[in-house]
Short mmCIF file of C-alpha atoms in Angstrom, two decimals:
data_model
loop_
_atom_site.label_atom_id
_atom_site.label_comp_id
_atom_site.label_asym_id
_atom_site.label_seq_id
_atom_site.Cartn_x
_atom_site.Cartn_y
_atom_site.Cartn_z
CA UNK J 1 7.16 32.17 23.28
CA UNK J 2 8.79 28.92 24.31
CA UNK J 3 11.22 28.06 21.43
CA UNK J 4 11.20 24.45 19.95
CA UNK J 5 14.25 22.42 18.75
CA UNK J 6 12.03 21.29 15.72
CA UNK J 7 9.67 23.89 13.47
CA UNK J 8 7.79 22.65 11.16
CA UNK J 9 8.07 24.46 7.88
CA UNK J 10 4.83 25.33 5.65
CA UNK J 11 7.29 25.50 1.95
CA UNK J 12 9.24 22.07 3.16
CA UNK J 13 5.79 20.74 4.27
CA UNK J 14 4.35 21.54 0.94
CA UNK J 15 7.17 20.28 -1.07
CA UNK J 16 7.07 17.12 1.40
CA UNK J 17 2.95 16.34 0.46
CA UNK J 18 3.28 16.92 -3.15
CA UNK J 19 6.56 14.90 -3.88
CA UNK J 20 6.33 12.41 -6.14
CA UNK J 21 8.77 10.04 -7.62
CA UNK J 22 6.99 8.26 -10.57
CA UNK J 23 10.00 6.20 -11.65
CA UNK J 24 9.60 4.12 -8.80
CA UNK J 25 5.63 3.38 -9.09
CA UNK J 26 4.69 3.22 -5.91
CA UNK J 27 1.52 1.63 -5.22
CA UNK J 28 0.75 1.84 -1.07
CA UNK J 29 -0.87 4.91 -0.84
CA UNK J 30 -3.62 2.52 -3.77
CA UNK J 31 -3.36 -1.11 -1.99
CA UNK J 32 -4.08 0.20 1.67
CA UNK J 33 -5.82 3.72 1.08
CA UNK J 34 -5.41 6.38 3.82
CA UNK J 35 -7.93 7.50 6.04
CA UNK J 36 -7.87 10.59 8.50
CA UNK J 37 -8.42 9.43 12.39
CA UNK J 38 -8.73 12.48 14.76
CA UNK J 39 -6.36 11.48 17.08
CA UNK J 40 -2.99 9.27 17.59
CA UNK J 41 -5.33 6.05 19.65
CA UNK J 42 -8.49 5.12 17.23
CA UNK J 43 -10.79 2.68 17.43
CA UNK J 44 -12.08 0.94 14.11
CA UNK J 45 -14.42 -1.29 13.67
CA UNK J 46 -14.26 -5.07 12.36
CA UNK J 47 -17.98 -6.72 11.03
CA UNK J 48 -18.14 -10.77 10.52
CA UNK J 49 -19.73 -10.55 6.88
CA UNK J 50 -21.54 -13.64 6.91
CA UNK J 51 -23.90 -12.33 9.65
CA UNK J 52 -25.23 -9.70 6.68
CA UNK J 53 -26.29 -13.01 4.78
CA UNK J 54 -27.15 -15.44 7.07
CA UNK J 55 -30.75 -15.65 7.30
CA UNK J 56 -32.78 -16.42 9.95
CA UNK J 57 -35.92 -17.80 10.47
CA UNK J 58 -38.50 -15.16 10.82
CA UNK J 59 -41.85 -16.73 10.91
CA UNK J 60 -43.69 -15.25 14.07
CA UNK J 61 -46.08 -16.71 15.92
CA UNK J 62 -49.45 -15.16 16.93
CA UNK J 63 -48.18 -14.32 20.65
CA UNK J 64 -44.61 -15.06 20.07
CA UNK J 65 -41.80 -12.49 20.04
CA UNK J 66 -39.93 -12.59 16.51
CA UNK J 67 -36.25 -13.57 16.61
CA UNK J 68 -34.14 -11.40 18.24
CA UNK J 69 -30.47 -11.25 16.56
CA UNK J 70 -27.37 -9.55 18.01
CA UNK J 71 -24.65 -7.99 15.83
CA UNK J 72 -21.24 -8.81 17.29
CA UNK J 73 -19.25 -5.51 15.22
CA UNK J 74 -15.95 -5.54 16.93
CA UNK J 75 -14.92 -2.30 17.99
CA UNK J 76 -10.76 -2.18 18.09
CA UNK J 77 -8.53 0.11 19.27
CA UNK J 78 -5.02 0.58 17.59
CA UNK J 79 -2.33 3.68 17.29
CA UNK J 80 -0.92 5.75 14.66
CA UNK J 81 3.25 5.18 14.61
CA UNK J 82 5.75 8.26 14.17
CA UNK J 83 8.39 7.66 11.34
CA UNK J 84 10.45 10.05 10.37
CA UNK J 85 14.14 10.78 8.59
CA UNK J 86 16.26 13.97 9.41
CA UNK J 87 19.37 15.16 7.05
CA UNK J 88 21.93 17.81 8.40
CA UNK J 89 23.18 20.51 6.69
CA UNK J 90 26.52 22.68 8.02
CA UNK J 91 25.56 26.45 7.76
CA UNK J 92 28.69 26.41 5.47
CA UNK J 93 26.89 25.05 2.72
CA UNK J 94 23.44 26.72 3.66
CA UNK J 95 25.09 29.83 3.19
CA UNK J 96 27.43 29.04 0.02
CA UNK J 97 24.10 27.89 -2.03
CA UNK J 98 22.55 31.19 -1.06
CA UNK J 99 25.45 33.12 -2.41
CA UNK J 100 25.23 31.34 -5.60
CA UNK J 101 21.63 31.64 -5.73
CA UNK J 102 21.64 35.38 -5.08
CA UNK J 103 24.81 35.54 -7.89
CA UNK J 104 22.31 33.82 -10.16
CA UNK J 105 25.07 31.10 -10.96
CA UNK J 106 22.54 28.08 -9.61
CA UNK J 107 18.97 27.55 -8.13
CA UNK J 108 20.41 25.32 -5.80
CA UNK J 109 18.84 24.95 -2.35
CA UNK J 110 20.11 22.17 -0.08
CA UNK J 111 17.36 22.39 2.14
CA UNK J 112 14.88 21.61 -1.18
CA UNK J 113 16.50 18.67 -1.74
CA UNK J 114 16.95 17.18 1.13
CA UNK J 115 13.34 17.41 1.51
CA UNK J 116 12.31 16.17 -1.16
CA UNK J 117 15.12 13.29 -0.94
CA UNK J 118 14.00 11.95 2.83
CA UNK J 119 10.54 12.10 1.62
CA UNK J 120 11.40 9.70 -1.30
CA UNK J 121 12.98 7.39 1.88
CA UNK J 122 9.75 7.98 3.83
CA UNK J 123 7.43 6.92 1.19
CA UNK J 124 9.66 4.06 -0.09
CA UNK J 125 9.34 2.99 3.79
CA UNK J 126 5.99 3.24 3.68
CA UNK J 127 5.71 1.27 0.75
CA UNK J 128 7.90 -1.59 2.71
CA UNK J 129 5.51 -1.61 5.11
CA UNK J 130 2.35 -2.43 3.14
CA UNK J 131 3.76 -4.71 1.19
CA UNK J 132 5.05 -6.42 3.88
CA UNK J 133 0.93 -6.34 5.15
CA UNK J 134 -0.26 -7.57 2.13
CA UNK J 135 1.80 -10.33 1.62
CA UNK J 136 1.46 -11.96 5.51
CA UNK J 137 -0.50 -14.90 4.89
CA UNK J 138 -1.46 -14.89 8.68
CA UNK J 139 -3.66 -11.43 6.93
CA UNK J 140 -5.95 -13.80 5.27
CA UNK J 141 -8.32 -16.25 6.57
CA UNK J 142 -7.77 -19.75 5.91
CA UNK J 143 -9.18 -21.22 2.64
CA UNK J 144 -8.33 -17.76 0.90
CA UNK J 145 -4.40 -18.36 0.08
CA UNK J 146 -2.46 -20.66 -1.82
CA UNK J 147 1.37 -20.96 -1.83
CA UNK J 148 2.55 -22.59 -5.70
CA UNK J 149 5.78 -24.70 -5.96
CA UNK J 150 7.75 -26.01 -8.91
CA UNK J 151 5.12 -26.58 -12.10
CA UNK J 152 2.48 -24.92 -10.59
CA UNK J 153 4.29 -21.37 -10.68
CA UNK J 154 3.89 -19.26 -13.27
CA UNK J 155 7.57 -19.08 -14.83
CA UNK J 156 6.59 -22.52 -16.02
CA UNK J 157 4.70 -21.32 -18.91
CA UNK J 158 4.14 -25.42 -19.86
CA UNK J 159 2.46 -26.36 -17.10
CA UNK J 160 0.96 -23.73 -15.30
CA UNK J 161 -2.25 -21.82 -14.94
CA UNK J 162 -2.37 -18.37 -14.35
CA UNK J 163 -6.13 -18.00 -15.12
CA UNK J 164 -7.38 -20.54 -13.37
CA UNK J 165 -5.15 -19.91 -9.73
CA UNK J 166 -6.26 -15.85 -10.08
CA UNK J 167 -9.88 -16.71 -11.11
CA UNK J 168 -10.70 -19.48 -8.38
CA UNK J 169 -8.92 -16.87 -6.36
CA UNK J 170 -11.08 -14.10 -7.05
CA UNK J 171 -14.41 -16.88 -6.20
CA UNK J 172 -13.05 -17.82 -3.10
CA UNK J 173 -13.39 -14.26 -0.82
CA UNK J 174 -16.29 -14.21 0.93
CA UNK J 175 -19.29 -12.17 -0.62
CA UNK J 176 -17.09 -9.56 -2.29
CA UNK J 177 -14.95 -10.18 -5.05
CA UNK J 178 -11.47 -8.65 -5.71
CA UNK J 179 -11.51 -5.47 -7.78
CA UNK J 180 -7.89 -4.65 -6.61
CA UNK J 181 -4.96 -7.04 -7.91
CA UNK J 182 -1.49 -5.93 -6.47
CA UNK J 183 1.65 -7.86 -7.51
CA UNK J 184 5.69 -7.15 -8.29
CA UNK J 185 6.86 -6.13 -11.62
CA UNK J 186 8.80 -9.54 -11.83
CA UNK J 187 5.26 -11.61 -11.44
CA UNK J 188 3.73 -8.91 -14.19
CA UNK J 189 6.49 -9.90 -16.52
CA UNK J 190 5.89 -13.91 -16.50
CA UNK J 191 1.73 -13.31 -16.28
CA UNK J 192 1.78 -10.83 -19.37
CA UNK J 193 3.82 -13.53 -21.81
CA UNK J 194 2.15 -16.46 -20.64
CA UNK J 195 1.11 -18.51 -23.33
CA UNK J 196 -2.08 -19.26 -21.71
CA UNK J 197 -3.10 -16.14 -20.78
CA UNK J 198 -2.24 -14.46 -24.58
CA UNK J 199 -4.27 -17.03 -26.01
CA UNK J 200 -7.57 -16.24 -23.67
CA UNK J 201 -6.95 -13.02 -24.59
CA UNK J 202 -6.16 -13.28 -28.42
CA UNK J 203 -7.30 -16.87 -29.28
CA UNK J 204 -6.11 -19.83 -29.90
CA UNK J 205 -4.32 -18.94 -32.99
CA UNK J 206 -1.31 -17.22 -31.13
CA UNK J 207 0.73 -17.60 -27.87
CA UNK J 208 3.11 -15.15 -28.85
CA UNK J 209 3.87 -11.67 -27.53
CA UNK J 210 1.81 -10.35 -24.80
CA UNK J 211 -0.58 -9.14 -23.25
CA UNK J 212 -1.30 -5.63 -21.94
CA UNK J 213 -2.81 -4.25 -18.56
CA UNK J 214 -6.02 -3.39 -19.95
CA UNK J 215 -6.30 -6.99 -21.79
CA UNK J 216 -5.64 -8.81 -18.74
CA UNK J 217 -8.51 -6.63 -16.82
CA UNK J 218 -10.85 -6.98 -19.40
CA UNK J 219 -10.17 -10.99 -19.00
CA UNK J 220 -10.66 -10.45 -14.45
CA UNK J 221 -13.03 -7.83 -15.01
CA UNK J 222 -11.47 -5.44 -12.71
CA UNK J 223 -10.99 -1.55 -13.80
CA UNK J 224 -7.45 -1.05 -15.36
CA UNK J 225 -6.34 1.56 -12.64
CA UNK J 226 -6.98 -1.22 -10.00
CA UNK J 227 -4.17 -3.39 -11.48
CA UNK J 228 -1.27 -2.22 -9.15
CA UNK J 229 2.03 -3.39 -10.06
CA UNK J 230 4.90 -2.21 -7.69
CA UNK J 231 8.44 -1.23 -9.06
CA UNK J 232 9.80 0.00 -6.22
CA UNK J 233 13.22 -1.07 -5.57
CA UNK J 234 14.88 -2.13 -1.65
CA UNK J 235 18.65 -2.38 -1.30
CA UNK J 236 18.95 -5.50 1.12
CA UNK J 237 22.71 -5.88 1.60
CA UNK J 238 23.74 -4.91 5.41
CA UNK J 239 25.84 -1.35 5.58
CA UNK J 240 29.15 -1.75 3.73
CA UNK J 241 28.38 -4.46 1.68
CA UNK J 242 27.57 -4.38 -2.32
CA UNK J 243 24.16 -3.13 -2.95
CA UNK J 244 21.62 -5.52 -3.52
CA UNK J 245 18.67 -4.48 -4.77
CA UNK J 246 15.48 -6.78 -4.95
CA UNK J 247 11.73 -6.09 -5.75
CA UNK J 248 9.27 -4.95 -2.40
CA UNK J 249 6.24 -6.92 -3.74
CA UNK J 250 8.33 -9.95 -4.44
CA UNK J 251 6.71 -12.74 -6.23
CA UNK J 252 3.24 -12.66 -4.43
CA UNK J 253 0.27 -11.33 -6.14
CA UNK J 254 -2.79 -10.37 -3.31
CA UNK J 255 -6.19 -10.12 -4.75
CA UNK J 256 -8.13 -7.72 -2.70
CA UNK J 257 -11.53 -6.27 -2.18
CA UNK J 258 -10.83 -2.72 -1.77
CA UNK J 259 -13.62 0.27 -1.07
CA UNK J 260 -12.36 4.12 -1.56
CA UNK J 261 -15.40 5.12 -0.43
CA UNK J 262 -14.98 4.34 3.38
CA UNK J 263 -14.98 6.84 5.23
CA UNK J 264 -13.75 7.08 9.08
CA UNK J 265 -12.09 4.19 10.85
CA UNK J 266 -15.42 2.96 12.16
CA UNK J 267 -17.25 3.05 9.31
CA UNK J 268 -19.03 -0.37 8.81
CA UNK J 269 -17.65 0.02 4.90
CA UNK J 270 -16.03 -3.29 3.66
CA UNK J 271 -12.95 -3.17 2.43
CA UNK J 272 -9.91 -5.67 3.33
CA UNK J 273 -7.51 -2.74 4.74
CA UNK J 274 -6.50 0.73 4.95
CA UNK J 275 -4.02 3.57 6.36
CA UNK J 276 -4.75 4.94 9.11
CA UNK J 277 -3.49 8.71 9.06
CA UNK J 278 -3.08 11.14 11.71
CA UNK J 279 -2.65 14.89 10.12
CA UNK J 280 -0.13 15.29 7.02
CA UNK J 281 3.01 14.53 6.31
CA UNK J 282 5.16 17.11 7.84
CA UNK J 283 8.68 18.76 6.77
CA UNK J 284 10.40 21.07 8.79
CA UNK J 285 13.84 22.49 10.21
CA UNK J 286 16.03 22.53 13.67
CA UNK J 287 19.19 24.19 14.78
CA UNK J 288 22.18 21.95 15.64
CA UNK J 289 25.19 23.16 17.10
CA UNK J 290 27.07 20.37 16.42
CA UNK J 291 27.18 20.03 12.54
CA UNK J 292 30.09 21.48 11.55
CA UNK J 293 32.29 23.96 12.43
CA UNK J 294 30.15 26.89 12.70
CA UNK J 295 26.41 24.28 13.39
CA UNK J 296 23.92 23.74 10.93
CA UNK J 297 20.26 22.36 10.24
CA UNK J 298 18.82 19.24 10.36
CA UNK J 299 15.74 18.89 8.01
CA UNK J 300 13.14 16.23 8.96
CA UNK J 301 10.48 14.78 7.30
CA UNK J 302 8.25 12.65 9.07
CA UNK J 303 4.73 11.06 9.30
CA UNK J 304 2.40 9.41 12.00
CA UNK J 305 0.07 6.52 10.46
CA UNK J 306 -0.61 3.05 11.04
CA UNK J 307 -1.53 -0.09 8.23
CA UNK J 308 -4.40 -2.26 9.18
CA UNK J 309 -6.13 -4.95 7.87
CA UNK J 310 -10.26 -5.02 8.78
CA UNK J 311 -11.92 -7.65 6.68
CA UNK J 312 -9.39 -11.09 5.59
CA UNK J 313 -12.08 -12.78 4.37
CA UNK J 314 -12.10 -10.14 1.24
CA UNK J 315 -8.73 -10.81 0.29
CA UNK J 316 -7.01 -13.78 -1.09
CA UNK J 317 -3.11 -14.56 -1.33
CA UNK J 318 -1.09 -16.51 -3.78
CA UNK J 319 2.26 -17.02 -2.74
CA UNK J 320 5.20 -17.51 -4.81
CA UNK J 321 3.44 -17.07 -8.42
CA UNK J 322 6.59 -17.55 -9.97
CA UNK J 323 10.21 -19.52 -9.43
#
């Protein structure tokens, strides 16, 4: 049997899939959903909407031929990317945990933790990633985004107008209206106290306090689980400096048509985007010689996918919602 540098490992494998770190609230895995392709190069398929409503004429003559229509589906090919992380581990410690394990003075197991650690940095990565999809205005077609500036943003609680920027907004996709509103934790802290938006919910009697999630879908009609607001944090200071840490959704808030129930990749579902997924996320162990004194393991956790967008004209962007 040939022997590999890299094994994967079915207990780091399973601790990889079901880590979860709810403090940070994640929301990628909900904006773009994944999707299982069969192999690294897919093809997907793209449909122009309006050719679903656009209707022709179909009066036919007594000898005629009746109109003969061609659907122009694009069929597109794209490929998974690898990411992964590795951590190494000197035997030293490997083998000083164990002892204390097997003394019962801890339950300590480096190679747990750094498992479950990179897969914290590969999910926070992949969270990066989509948000950095989902906020590219060059995603959306053009009439479906709006960048606001100055009084127009939503910090200005005078002047502003949150309901009427998300609701024209939500009539301004083509066809399908947003059920799926994704914004930052500091654009969900402005939109839940502004004055305007507590007295649609409450009347006019009161502009004080705020609102909560399931009072501001009840006022977009959207289900309350489809409200996605991202708290993960991204330290942005270059290696050695002070940490920095800043938002990943930023001050955007995307309003996006988004259907769980598609599918495969060329499924002729709408929805605005997905994750394209090829097999699990994996977690596994290889030998180095080189860590340490007496060598070590690296642990790797790693995971081959790719973020697409199918259908812009189901989404629509506001940029810079607040100061």
């Amino acid at each position: 049997m040939t022997t590999r540098p890299f094994n994967v490992d079915p207990t780091l494998t399973a601790i990889s899939i079901a880590y979860r770190n709810p403090a940070l609230h994640l929301i990628g895995t909900r904006v773009l959903p994944p999707l299982q392709v069969m192999q690294e190069t897919f093809k997907y398929s793209t449909f122009p909407i309006a050719e679903a409503f656009s209707v022709p004429n179909t009066a036919v003559g007594r000898r005629s031929r009746p109109p003969v229509l061609e659907f122009t589906g694009d069929e597109a090919t794209a490929a998974v990317a690898d990411y992964g992380i590795d951590s190494d581990i000197p035997y030293t410690d490997i083998d000083a945990a164990s002892a204390a394990r097997t003394a019962g003075l801890s339950t300590f197991d480096p190679e747990t933790l750094a498992s479950a650690q990179l897969t914290n940095l590969i999910q926070l990565d992949r969270e990066v990633r989509v948000a950095a999809v989902v906020q590219n205005a060059a995603n959306y077609s053009a009439g479906r985004k709006v960048t606001l500036a100055g009084n127009d943003q939503f910090s200005a609680f005078a002047t502003s107008d949150p309901y009427g920027v998300i609701d024209n907004g939500i009539q301004s996709t083509l066809v399908y209206q947003p059920n799926t509103h994704a914004m930052g934790k500091v654009v969900w802290n402005k939109l839940k106290r502004h004055p305007k938006l507590i007295k649609a919910v409450k009347g006019a009697l009161t502009e004080d306090g705020a609102i909560s999630r399931r009072q501001y879908c009840d006022l977009f009609e959207i289900e309350e689980d489809r409200l996605l607001i991202g708290e993960g944090l991204i330290n942005t200071a270059k290696k050695g400096q002070a940490v920095s840490l800043a938002g990943v959704w930023g001050k955007n808030i995307a309003l996006l048509y988004i259907d769980p129930s598609k599918g495969t990749a060329d499924d002729p579902t709408i929805t605005w985007g997905f994750t394209a997924e090829f097999g699990q996320r994996i977690a596994g162990t290889g030998e180095d010689p080189h860590i340490g004194v007496r060598g070590g393991k690296f642990i790797r956790v790693g995971e081959r996918v790719k973020e697409l967008v199918v259908a812009p004209d189901v989404g629509y962007l506001v940029t810079d919602a607040v100061a």
